[in-house]
Amino acid sequence: NAQHVRAHADEVPDAFKETVGPDPYRKSVAYTLERSRFSRVEDGFNAFLIGVILFSGVLPKAFYAFADAAGRSASAMAAFLFLVGMVLDVAHIPFDWYSQFHIEHRFGTNCDVGKSNVPADRWARLVQIFSENGSPNFREEFDHWHLRF
């Protein structure tokens, strides 16, 4: 995918020339390549983590310790699988955070809060507060805030 993006990075494809300008296209190419690089790092971490879990003996030791404490019923085994899944998920939190708040913010994606994200009564109150006090990030005609962290 990244090789294809690099090969076509110089010019907006004909199908998008009427809807996408050169600057947004360059930005989308840079974003795609950055996400691709980060995905390779994340995949390497996943392979390392799975290798450690499978080949270090941690998983069987944890299983036997859990089984001794909780028993060997079907519900206990299901709880162990759930716990292993949760531990693996927690290990990915730094990657999720970096992707969500660093990469996407740097490229200006996923930063908007719009009407569809906020209940109607709260939206009306927020509009009232920012209309009275001013907000450089709120544009009422577009009905959204662009958040910057």
PDB file of C-alpha atoms in Angstrom, residues 59-128:
ATOM      1  CA  LEU A  59       1.234 -18.378  29.584  1.00  0.00           C
ATOM      2  CA  PRO A  60       1.294 -21.925  31.032  1.00  0.00           C
ATOM      3  CA  LYS A  61       2.565 -20.670  34.397  1.00  0.00           C
ATOM      4  CA  ALA A  62      -0.192 -18.060  34.514  1.00  0.00           C
ATOM      5  CA  PHE A  63      -2.755 -20.671  33.478  1.00  0.00           C
ATOM      6  CA  TYR A  64      -1.792 -23.112  36.219  1.00  0.00           C
ATOM      7  CA  ALA A  65      -1.655 -20.363  38.839  1.00  0.00           C
ATOM      8  CA  PHE A  66      -5.087 -19.135  37.770  1.00  0.00           C
ATOM      9  CA  ALA A  67      -6.520 -22.674  37.638  1.00  0.00           C
ATOM     10  CA  ASP A  68      -5.199 -23.418  41.143  1.00  0.00           C
ATOM     11  CA  ALA A  69      -6.837 -20.266  42.468  1.00  0.00           C
ATOM     12  CA  ALA A  70     -10.109 -20.270  40.505  1.00  0.00           C
ATOM     13  CA  GLY A  71     -10.607 -23.933  39.680  1.00  0.00           C
ATOM     14  CA  ARG A  72     -10.936 -25.689  36.356  1.00  0.00           C
ATOM     15  CA  SER A  73     -14.583 -25.098  35.567  1.00  0.00           C
ATOM     16  CA  ALA A  74     -15.670 -23.838  32.169  1.00  0.00           C
ATOM     17  CA  SER A  75     -16.469 -20.434  33.620  1.00  0.00           C
ATOM     18  CA  ALA A  76     -13.009 -20.214  35.230  1.00  0.00           C
ATOM     19  CA  MET A  77     -11.345 -21.106  31.929  1.00  0.00           C
ATOM     20  CA  ALA A  78     -13.462 -18.484  30.142  1.00  0.00           C
ATOM     21  CA  ALA A  79     -12.433 -15.947  32.784  1.00  0.00           C
ATOM     22  CA  PHE A  80      -8.763 -16.808  32.178  1.00  0.00           C
ATOM     23  CA  LEU A  81      -9.135 -16.290  28.431  1.00  0.00           C
ATOM     24  CA  PHE A  82     -10.893 -12.984  29.087  1.00  0.00           C
ATOM     25  CA  LEU A  83      -8.094 -11.928  31.445  1.00  0.00           C
ATOM     26  CA  VAL A  84      -5.391 -12.793  28.896  1.00  0.00           C
ATOM     27  CA  GLY A  85      -7.271 -10.764  26.282  1.00  0.00           C
ATOM     28  CA  MET A  86      -7.500  -7.808  28.652  1.00  0.00           C
ATOM     29  CA  VAL A  87      -3.767  -7.956  29.424  1.00  0.00           C
ATOM     30  CA  LEU A  88      -2.975  -7.968  25.703  1.00  0.00           C
ATOM     31  CA  ASP A  89      -5.340  -5.026  25.178  1.00  0.00           C
ATOM     32  CA  VAL A  90      -3.724  -3.016  27.975  1.00  0.00           C
ATOM     33  CA  ALA A  91      -0.333  -3.566  26.345  1.00  0.00           C
ATOM     34  CA  HIS A  92      -1.636  -1.749  23.248  1.00  0.00           C
ATOM     35  CA  ILE A  93      -2.845   1.378  25.043  1.00  0.00           C
ATOM     36  CA  PRO A  94       0.349   3.368  24.329  1.00  0.00           C
ATOM     37  CA  PHE A  95       0.087   2.541  20.611  1.00  0.00           C
ATOM     38  CA  ASP A  96      -3.603   3.470  20.509  1.00  0.00           C
ATOM     39  CA  TRP A  97      -2.896   6.726  22.316  1.00  0.00           C
ATOM     40  CA  TYR A  98      -0.044   7.666  19.994  1.00  0.00           C
ATOM     41  CA  SER A  99      -2.099   6.875  16.911  1.00  0.00           C
ATOM     42  CA  GLN A 100      -5.216   8.692  18.110  1.00  0.00           C
ATOM     43  CA  PHE A 101      -3.754  11.761  19.756  1.00  0.00           C
ATOM     44  CA  HIS A 102      -0.380  12.277  18.121  1.00  0.00           C
ATOM     45  CA  ILE A 103      -0.557  11.157  14.501  1.00  0.00           C
ATOM     46  CA  GLU A 104      -4.168  12.140  13.858  1.00  0.00           C
ATOM     47  CA  HIS A 105      -3.791  15.463  15.632  1.00  0.00           C
ATOM     48  CA  ARG A 106      -0.617  16.306  13.725  1.00  0.00           C
ATOM     49  CA  PHE A 107      -2.498  15.849  10.452  1.00  0.00           C
ATOM     50  CA  GLY A 108      -5.696  17.521  11.719  1.00  0.00           C
ATOM     51  CA  THR A 109      -7.945  14.480  11.452  1.00  0.00           C
ATOM     52  CA  ASN A 110     -10.413  13.292  14.052  1.00  0.00           C
ATOM     53  CA  CYS A 111     -10.398  16.621  15.918  1.00  0.00           C
ATOM     54  CA  ASP A 112     -13.986  17.747  15.413  1.00  0.00           C
ATOM     55  CA  VAL A 113     -16.897  17.591  17.817  1.00  0.00           C
ATOM     56  CA  GLY A 114     -20.206  18.107  16.079  1.00  0.00           C
ATOM     57  CA  LYS A 115     -23.910  18.127  16.801  1.00  0.00           C
ATOM     58  CA  SER A 116     -24.193  14.386  16.268  1.00  0.00           C
ATOM     59  CA  ASN A 117     -21.701  13.760  19.117  1.00  0.00           C
ATOM     60  CA  VAL A 118     -23.515  15.823  21.756  1.00  0.00           C
ATOM     61  CA  PRO A 119     -27.105  15.497  23.065  1.00  0.00           C
ATOM     62  CA  ALA A 120     -29.348  18.286  21.706  1.00  0.00           C
ATOM     63  CA  ASP A 121     -29.969  20.005  25.066  1.00  0.00           C
ATOM     64  CA  ARG A 122     -26.257  20.116  25.878  1.00  0.00           C
ATOM     65  CA  TRP A 123     -25.417  21.310  22.364  1.00  0.00           C
ATOM     66  CA  ALA A 124     -27.842  24.222  22.736  1.00  0.00           C
ATOM     67  CA  ARG A 125     -26.269  25.153  26.074  1.00  0.00           C
ATOM     68  CA  LEU A 126     -22.730  24.923  24.657  1.00  0.00           C
ATOM     69  CA  VAL A 127     -23.699  27.141  21.732  1.00  0.00           C
ATOM     70  CA  GLN A 128     -25.186  29.654  24.182  1.00  0.00           C
TER      71      GLN A 128
END
